[in-house]
Amino acid sequence: MDKLQIQGGNRLNGEIAISGAKNAALPILCASLLTDDAIALHNVPRLNDIGTTLRLLSQMGVRHDRAADGTVELCAAGVHSLEAPYELVKTMRASILVLGPLLARYGEARVSLPGGCAIGQRPVDQHIKGLAAMGADIRIEHGFVVAKAKRLKGTSILTDMVTVTGTENLMMAAVLADGRTVLENAAREPEVADLAELLIKMGARIQGHGTDRIVIDGVDRLHGASHRIVADRIEAGTFLCAVGAAGGEIMLRQAAPQTMGATLDKLRDAGLEIETGPDWVRACMNRRPRATGVRTSEYPGFPTDMQAQMMALNTIADGTAVIVENIFENRYMHVQELCRMGARIDIDGHTAVVTGVPNLSGATVMATDLRASASLVIAGLAGYGRTTVERIYHLDRGYERMEEKLRSVGADIQRITREAA
């Protein structure tokens, strides 16, 4: 399988175009199931998870055309299967996002329980609880969620925890339900709001998206629409951590700094000089990073998807940083690999204490999940000598052409394919 080879020590200078957000594109692709009309989506990133979702939708009967410029056109007029099989769902838990649209529009669905990264338990019980409250009959049979409902009924739903995919699934189900649905304790992530914006363009009646209380008044049908996927705030934050660790000056184009408040604040604390505009971020780093602790939390707090990258930056920082992971219980699997490169990190439950060292040294390391992969790339850029990052199929799930973008700003990084290896 593919791997990355990095020769560390190069400063990063130049411009990088930020791709569309994977975590916005996935539910938005699933929203195509809500109408017979065509949906045109722009700024869709080329990622393995996107390809998996398109294969899943195609197997159901959704036609799609994918252009080189990032445009994807979908039409669900010919849906003939209401099942999401294990073979596709097992690699990507976001496949559960077809459950709400299928149930809302067709009155039934059979969706395999999901898989995905091994960063911790991410149960779908809140999805099931909410759909059941809307009148669905739901059973777990042979590893599948089997759901039926003549027409969902609007109701008030208070989830036990903040869940991004749960909020998205319930919002998509509610747009075609009979009456008003109120989602309390809703996720506030920009990707949730981006999905709501598409649904509104399709004729949905939604208020409060971006807050913890979303109100949806069901309509009889939705129509086609055109929408541009919001910029990926995690990809942008990852490249900022990279320049923070390697030094240099980069300009991020097509970014969405208004969605990155907590990340930008922490990176400024770490010593990066950061300027922002409506759709750009400029960052300069000419010093050793300062140790900067973080506590992950739901948006607008510091994102769990940036924890590993921030830890990589802290490994070479001046001082000691305390990192607390509050979202997932198994999201420190990158620690062992960073320590192979000379990092000093102690783990106690959900807390990591990172004592910065002057330099990391290159090593062969193994990626264990998507964001862990990014942290190892950052460490490799900052370290001395050659770093080989293996099992980068995780990286390809969430970063579009990462090595090409880094190489364009001066990084010495190469993808070694299976054939060339």
Coordinates of C-alpha atoms in Angstrom, one line a residue:
M1 CA 0.0 0.0 0.0
D2 CA 1.1 3.6 -0.5
K3 CA 3.3 5.5 1.9
L4 CA 4.8 8.9 2.2
Q5 CA 8.5 9.7 2.4
I6 CA 9.5 13.1 4.0
Q7 CA 12.9 14.7 4.2
G8 CA 12.4 17.1 7.1
G9 CA 13.9 20.5 7.6
N10 CA 12.5 22.6 4.8
R11 CA 10.6 25.8 5.5
L12 CA 7.2 26.2 3.8
N13 CA 6.6 29.2 1.6
G14 CA 3.9 29.9 -0.9
E15 CA 0.1 29.5 -1.5
I16 CA -2.2 26.5 -0.9
A17 CA -5.8 26.3 -2.1
I18 CA -8.1 24.7 0.5
S19 CA -10.5 22.0 -0.6
G20 CA -14.2 21.6 0.2
A21 CA -14.9 20.1 3.6
K22 CA -15.3 16.3 3.6
N23 CA -17.5 16.5 6.7
A24 CA -19.9 18.9 4.9
A25 CA -19.8 17.1 1.5
L26 CA -20.8 13.6 2.9
P27 CA -24.2 14.6 4.4
I28 CA -24.8 16.9 1.4
L29 CA -24.3 14.1 -1.0
C30 CA -26.8 12.0 1.0
A31 CA -29.3 14.8 0.8
S32 CA -29.7 14.2 -2.9
L33 CA -31.9 11.2 -1.9
L34 CA -34.6 13.7 -0.7
T35 CA -35.7 14.8 -4.2
D36 CA -36.2 13.5 -7.8
D37 CA -34.7 16.7 -9.1
A38 CA -31.0 17.2 -10.0
I39 CA -28.6 18.5 -7.4
A40 CA -25.4 20.3 -8.5
L41 CA -22.6 20.5 -5.9
H42 CA -19.4 22.5 -6.3
N43 CA -16.1 22.3 -4.5
V44 CA -16.5 18.6 -3.7
P45 CA -13.1 17.2 -2.7
R46 CA -11.6 14.2 -4.3
L47 CA -11.3 11.9 -1.3
N48 CA -11.7 8.2 -0.7
D49 CA -14.7 8.8 1.6
I50 CA -16.4 10.8 -1.2
G51 CA -15.8 8.0 -3.7
T52 CA -17.3 5.5 -1.2
T53 CA -20.4 7.6 -0.7
L54 CA -20.9 8.0 -4.5
R55 CA -20.6 4.2 -4.9
L56 CA -23.2 3.7 -2.2
L57 CA -25.6 6.2 -3.7
S58 CA -25.0 4.7 -7.2
Q59 CA -25.8 1.2 -5.9
M60 CA -29.1 2.6 -4.7
G61 CA -29.9 4.1 -8.1
V62 CA -28.7 7.6 -7.8
R63 CA -27.1 8.8 -11.0
H64 CA -24.1 11.1 -10.7
D65 CA -21.6 12.9 -12.9
R66 CA -18.3 14.0 -11.5
A67 CA -16.3 16.7 -13.3
A68 CA -12.6 17.5 -12.9
D69 CA -13.3 20.9 -11.4
G70 CA -14.9 19.5 -8.3
T71 CA -18.5 19.6 -9.5
V72 CA -20.8 16.7 -8.8
E73 CA -24.3 16.4 -10.2
L74 CA -26.7 13.9 -8.7
C75 CA -30.2 12.7 -9.5
A76 CA -32.2 10.3 -7.3
A77 CA -35.2 9.9 -9.7
G78 CA -34.3 6.3 -10.3
V79 CA -33.7 4.9 -6.8
H80 CA -34.4 1.2 -6.7
S81 CA -32.7 0.0 -3.5
L82 CA -33.2 1.2 0.0
E83 CA -30.3 -0.7 1.5
A84 CA -26.8 0.4 2.5
P85 CA -24.8 -2.8 2.6
Y86 CA -22.0 -3.7 5.0
E87 CA -19.5 -4.0 2.2
L88 CA -19.6 -0.2 1.7
V89 CA -20.6 1.0 5.1
K90 CA -17.9 -0.9 7.0
T91 CA -15.2 1.5 5.9
M92 CA -17.0 4.8 6.6
R93 CA -19.4 5.5 9.4
A94 CA -20.9 8.5 7.6
S95 CA -22.9 6.0 5.5
I96 CA -25.4 6.1 8.3
L97 CA -26.5 9.5 6.9
V98 CA -28.6 7.8 4.2
L99 CA -31.0 6.5 7.0
G100 CA -32.8 9.8 7.6
P101 CA -33.3 10.7 3.9
L102 CA -34.4 7.2 2.9
L103 CA -36.9 7.0 5.7
A104 CA -38.3 10.5 5.1
R105 CA -38.8 10.1 1.4
Y106 CA -39.5 6.4 0.8
G107 CA -40.8 5.3 4.2
E108 CA -38.3 2.6 4.8
A109 CA -34.5 1.9 5.0
R110 CA -32.1 -0.9 5.7
V111 CA -28.7 0.4 6.7
S112 CA -25.8 -1.6 8.0
L113 CA -24.4 -0.5 11.3
P114 CA -21.3 1.6 10.4
G115 CA -17.6 1.2 10.8
G116 CA -14.8 3.8 10.2
C117 CA -11.8 4.9 12.1
A118 CA -10.8 3.2 15.3
I119 CA -10.7 6.4 17.4
G120 CA -13.5 5.4 19.7
Q121 CA -17.1 4.4 20.0
R122 CA -19.5 6.6 18.0
P123 CA -22.9 5.0 18.6
V124 CA -25.9 5.6 16.4
D125 CA -28.4 5.3 19.3
Q126 CA -29.2 9.0 19.2
H127 CA -30.1 8.7 15.5
I128 CA -32.4 5.8 16.3
K129 CA -33.9 7.6 19.4
G130 CA -34.8 10.7 17.3
L131 CA -36.3 8.8 14.4
A132 CA -38.4 6.6 16.8
A133 CA -39.7 9.8 18.4
M134 CA -40.8 10.9 14.9
G135 CA -42.9 7.7 14.6
A136 CA -40.5 5.3 12.9
D137 CA -40.6 1.6 13.7
I138 CA -36.9 0.7 14.1
R139 CA -35.2 -2.6 14.8
I140 CA -31.7 -3.9 14.7
E141 CA -31.6 -7.1 12.7
H142 CA -28.5 -9.1 11.6
G143 CA -26.2 -6.0 11.9
F144 CA -28.7 -3.7 10.1
V145 CA -30.8 -0.8 11.2
V146 CA -34.2 -1.6 9.7
A147 CA -36.6 1.3 9.8
K148 CA -40.2 1.9 8.5
A149 CA -42.6 4.8 8.7
K150 CA -45.6 5.8 6.6
R151 CA -44.7 9.5 7.2
L152 CA -42.6 10.8 9.9
K153 CA -44.2 13.2 12.4
G154 CA -42.7 16.4 13.7
T155 CA -41.8 16.4 17.4
S156 CA -39.3 17.8 19.9
I157 CA -36.1 15.8 20.2
L158 CA -33.5 16.3 22.9
T159 CA -30.4 14.3 22.3
D160 CA -28.5 12.9 25.2
M161 CA -25.2 14.2 23.7
V162 CA -24.2 16.6 21.0
T163 CA -23.9 14.5 17.8
V164 CA -23.0 16.0 14.4
T165 CA -24.1 13.1 12.2
G166 CA -27.2 12.6 14.5
T167 CA -28.2 16.3 14.0
E168 CA -27.7 16.0 10.3
N169 CA -29.6 12.7 10.0
L170 CA -32.5 14.0 12.0
M171 CA -32.6 17.4 10.2
M172 CA -32.8 15.6 6.8
A173 CA -35.5 13.3 8.1
A174 CA -37.5 16.3 9.5
V175 CA -37.6 18.4 6.3
L176 CA -40.2 16.0 4.8
A177 CA -42.0 15.2 8.1
D178 CA -45.5 16.2 8.9
G179 CA -45.4 19.3 11.1
R180 CA -42.7 21.0 13.1
T181 CA -39.6 19.3 14.5
V182 CA -37.4 20.9 17.1
L183 CA -33.9 19.6 17.6
E184 CA -32.5 20.5 21.1
N185 CA -28.9 20.1 22.0
A186 CA -28.1 20.2 18.3
A187 CA -24.6 20.3 16.9
R188 CA -23.5 23.8 15.9
E189 CA -20.6 22.8 13.5
P190 CA -20.3 24.8 10.3
E191 CA -20.8 21.6 8.3
V192 CA -24.2 21.2 9.9
A193 CA -25.1 24.7 8.9
D194 CA -23.8 24.1 5.4
L195 CA -26.1 21.1 5.0
A196 CA -29.0 23.3 6.3
E197 CA -28.2 25.9 3.7
L198 CA -28.4 23.4 0.9
L199 CA -31.7 22.0 2.2
I200 CA -33.1 25.6 2.4
K201 CA -32.2 26.1 -1.3
M202 CA -34.1 22.8 -2.0
G203 CA -37.2 24.3 -0.4
A204 CA -36.8 23.2 3.2
R205 CA -38.0 25.4 6.1
I206 CA -35.2 25.5 8.6
Q207 CA -34.3 28.1 11.3
G208 CA -31.6 28.2 14.0
H209 CA -28.9 26.1 12.2
G210 CA -25.6 27.1 13.7
T211 CA -27.2 27.2 17.2
D212 CA -28.1 24.4 19.6
R213 CA -31.8 24.7 18.7
I214 CA -32.9 24.0 15.2
V215 CA -36.5 24.3 14.1
I216 CA -37.7 22.5 11.0
D217 CA -41.2 22.8 9.5
G218 CA -41.8 19.9 7.2
V219 CA -42.8 20.3 3.6
D220 CA -44.4 17.9 1.1
R221 CA -41.5 17.9 -1.4
L222 CA -38.1 19.3 -2.1
H223 CA -36.7 20.4 -5.5
G224 CA -33.3 20.6 -7.1
A225 CA -30.6 23.2 -6.2
S226 CA -27.0 24.2 -6.7
H227 CA -24.6 24.6 -3.8
R228 CA -20.9 25.2 -3.1
I229 CA -19.4 23.1 -0.3
V230 CA -17.9 25.2 2.6
A231 CA -14.1 25.2 2.9
D232 CA -12.4 22.5 5.0
R233 CA -11.5 24.2 8.3
I234 CA -9.6 21.0 9.4
E235 CA -7.4 20.9 6.3
A236 CA -6.7 24.6 6.7
G237 CA -5.8 24.1 10.4
T238 CA -3.5 21.2 9.5
F239 CA -1.5 23.3 7.0
L240 CA -1.2 26.0 9.6
C241 CA 0.2 23.5 12.1
A242 CA 2.6 22.4 9.4
V243 CA 4.0 25.9 8.9
G244 CA 4.1 26.4 12.7
A245 CA 6.3 23.3 13.0
A246 CA 8.5 23.7 9.9
G247 CA 8.6 27.5 9.8
G248 CA 8.0 29.8 6.9
E249 CA 5.1 31.8 5.5
I250 CA 2.0 30.4 3.7
M251 CA -1.2 31.9 2.2
L252 CA -4.3 29.7 2.3
R253 CA -6.7 30.6 -0.4
Q254 CA -10.4 29.6 -0.6
A255 CA -10.4 29.2 3.1
A256 CA -13.2 30.0 5.7
P257 CA -11.4 31.6 8.6
Q258 CA -14.8 32.5 10.2
T259 CA -15.2 28.8 11.0
M260 CA -11.8 28.5 12.6
G261 CA -11.9 30.7 15.6
A262 CA -10.7 28.3 18.3
T263 CA -8.0 26.9 16.1
L264 CA -6.6 30.3 15.1
D265 CA -6.6 31.5 18.7
K266 CA -4.5 28.5 19.8
L267 CA -2.1 28.8 16.9
R268 CA -1.6 32.5 17.7
D269 CA -0.9 31.4 21.3
A270 CA 1.7 29.0 19.9
G271 CA 3.5 31.9 18.2
L272 CA 2.2 32.0 14.6
E273 CA 1.6 35.4 13.2
I274 CA -1.8 35.1 11.5
E275 CA -3.8 37.5 9.3
T276 CA -7.3 36.7 7.9
G277 CA -9.6 38.0 5.2
P278 CA -13.0 36.9 4.0
D279 CA -11.6 33.8 2.3
W280 CA -7.9 33.7 3.1
V281 CA -5.5 33.1 5.9
R282 CA -1.9 34.2 5.9
A283 CA 0.5 32.6 8.5
C284 CA 4.1 33.3 9.3
M285 CA 6.4 31.4 11.7
N286 CA 10.0 32.4 12.4
R287 CA 10.6 31.1 15.9
R288 CA 10.3 27.9 17.9
P289 CA 6.6 27.3 18.9
R290 CA 5.4 28.1 22.4
A291 CA 3.8 25.2 24.3
T292 CA 0.1 25.6 24.0
G293 CA -2.5 23.4 25.8
V294 CA -5.9 22.6 24.4
R295 CA -9.1 20.9 25.6
T296 CA -11.2 19.5 22.8
S297 CA -14.9 20.2 22.8
E298 CA -17.9 20.6 20.5
Y299 CA -18.0 23.6 18.2
P300 CA -17.2 26.4 18.7
G301 CA -14.6 24.9 21.0
F302 CA -11.3 23.4 19.9
P303 CA -12.0 20.6 17.5
T304 CA -11.1 17.0 18.3
D305 CA -10.1 16.7 14.6
M306 CA -7.2 19.2 15.3
Q307 CA -5.9 17.6 18.5
A308 CA -3.3 15.3 16.9
Q309 CA -2.0 18.1 14.7
M310 CA -1.7 20.4 17.6
M311 CA 0.1 17.7 19.6
A312 CA 2.6 17.3 16.8
L313 CA 3.3 21.1 16.9
N314 CA 3.7 20.9 20.7
T315 CA 6.3 18.1 20.5
I316 CA 9.0 20.7 19.4
A317 CA 7.6 23.6 21.4
D318 CA 9.3 25.5 24.1
G319 CA 7.8 24.3 27.4
T320 CA 5.2 21.8 28.4
A321 CA 1.6 21.6 27.1
V322 CA -1.4 19.7 28.6
I323 CA -3.8 18.3 26.0
V324 CA -7.2 17.0 27.2
E325 CA -9.3 14.9 24.7
N326 CA -13.0 15.2 25.7
I327 CA -14.7 13.8 22.6
F328 CA -13.2 10.3 21.8
E329 CA -11.8 7.9 24.3
N330 CA -9.2 6.3 21.9
R331 CA -7.7 9.3 20.1
Y332 CA -4.1 9.1 21.3
M333 CA -3.0 6.3 19.1
H334 CA -0.5 8.7 17.3
V335 CA 1.4 9.2 20.6
Q336 CA 3.4 6.0 20.3
E337 CA 4.4 6.9 16.8
L338 CA 5.4 10.5 17.7
C339 CA 7.5 9.1 20.5
R340 CA 9.4 6.9 18.0
M341 CA 10.5 10.2 16.5
G342 CA 11.8 11.5 19.8
A343 CA 8.8 13.2 21.3
R344 CA 8.2 13.2 25.0
I345 CA 4.6 12.5 25.7
D346 CA 2.9 11.1 28.9
I347 CA -0.6 9.8 28.8
D348 CA -3.0 9.6 31.8
G349 CA -6.5 8.7 30.7
H350 CA -7.9 11.6 28.6
T351 CA -4.9 13.8 29.3
A352 CA -1.6 14.0 27.4
V353 CA 1.4 16.0 28.8
V354 CA 3.7 17.0 26.0
T355 CA 7.2 18.2 26.9
G356 CA 8.7 19.9 23.9
V357 CA 12.1 18.8 22.6
P358 CA 14.5 20.9 20.4
N359 CA 14.3 18.4 17.5
L360 CA 12.5 15.3 16.3
S361 CA 14.3 12.7 14.2
G362 CA 13.0 11.0 11.2
A363 CA 11.7 7.4 11.6
T364 CA 9.3 4.9 10.0
V365 CA 5.9 5.4 11.6
M366 CA 2.4 3.9 11.0
A367 CA -0.8 5.9 10.6
T368 CA -3.6 4.6 12.7
D369 CA -6.4 7.0 11.7
L370 CA -7.1 10.0 9.6
R371 CA -5.9 12.9 11.8
A372 CA -3.1 10.8 13.3
S373 CA -1.8 10.5 9.8
A374 CA -1.7 14.3 9.5
S375 CA 0.1 14.6 12.8
L376 CA 2.9 12.3 11.6
V377 CA 3.3 14.3 8.4
I378 CA 3.7 17.5 10.4
A379 CA 6.2 15.8 12.7
G380 CA 8.1 14.5 9.6
L381 CA 8.3 18.0 8.1
A382 CA 9.7 19.4 11.4
G383 CA 12.1 16.5 12.1
Y384 CA 15.6 15.9 10.8
G385 CA 16.3 13.1 8.5
R386 CA 13.8 10.9 6.6
T387 CA 10.4 10.0 7.9
T388 CA 8.3 7.3 6.2
V389 CA 4.6 7.3 7.0
E390 CA 2.9 4.0 6.3
R391 CA -0.8 3.1 5.8
I392 CA -1.7 6.5 4.4
Y393 CA -5.0 5.2 3.1
H394 CA -6.3 6.8 6.2
L395 CA -4.9 10.2 5.0
D396 CA -6.6 9.8 1.7
R397 CA -9.9 9.6 3.4
G398 CA -9.8 13.2 4.4
Y399 CA -7.0 15.2 2.6
E400 CA -7.1 15.9 -1.1
R401 CA -3.6 15.6 -2.7
M402 CA -1.9 16.6 0.6
E403 CA 1.6 15.7 -0.6
E404 CA 1.2 17.7 -3.8
K405 CA 0.0 20.8 -1.8
L406 CA 2.9 20.5 0.6
R407 CA 5.4 20.0 -2.2
S408 CA 4.1 23.2 -3.9
V409 CA 5.2 25.2 -0.8
G410 CA 8.7 23.7 -0.5
A411 CA 8.2 20.4 1.4
D412 CA 10.4 17.5 0.4
I413 CA 7.6 14.9 0.4
Q414 CA 6.9 12.0 -2.0
R415 CA 4.2 9.4 -2.3
I416 CA 5.6 5.9 -2.8
T417 CA 3.0 3.7 -4.6
R418 CA 2.7 0.0 -4.2
E419 CA 3.9 -0.6 -7.7
A420 CA 7.0 1.6 -7.2
A421 CA 7.8 0.2 -3.7

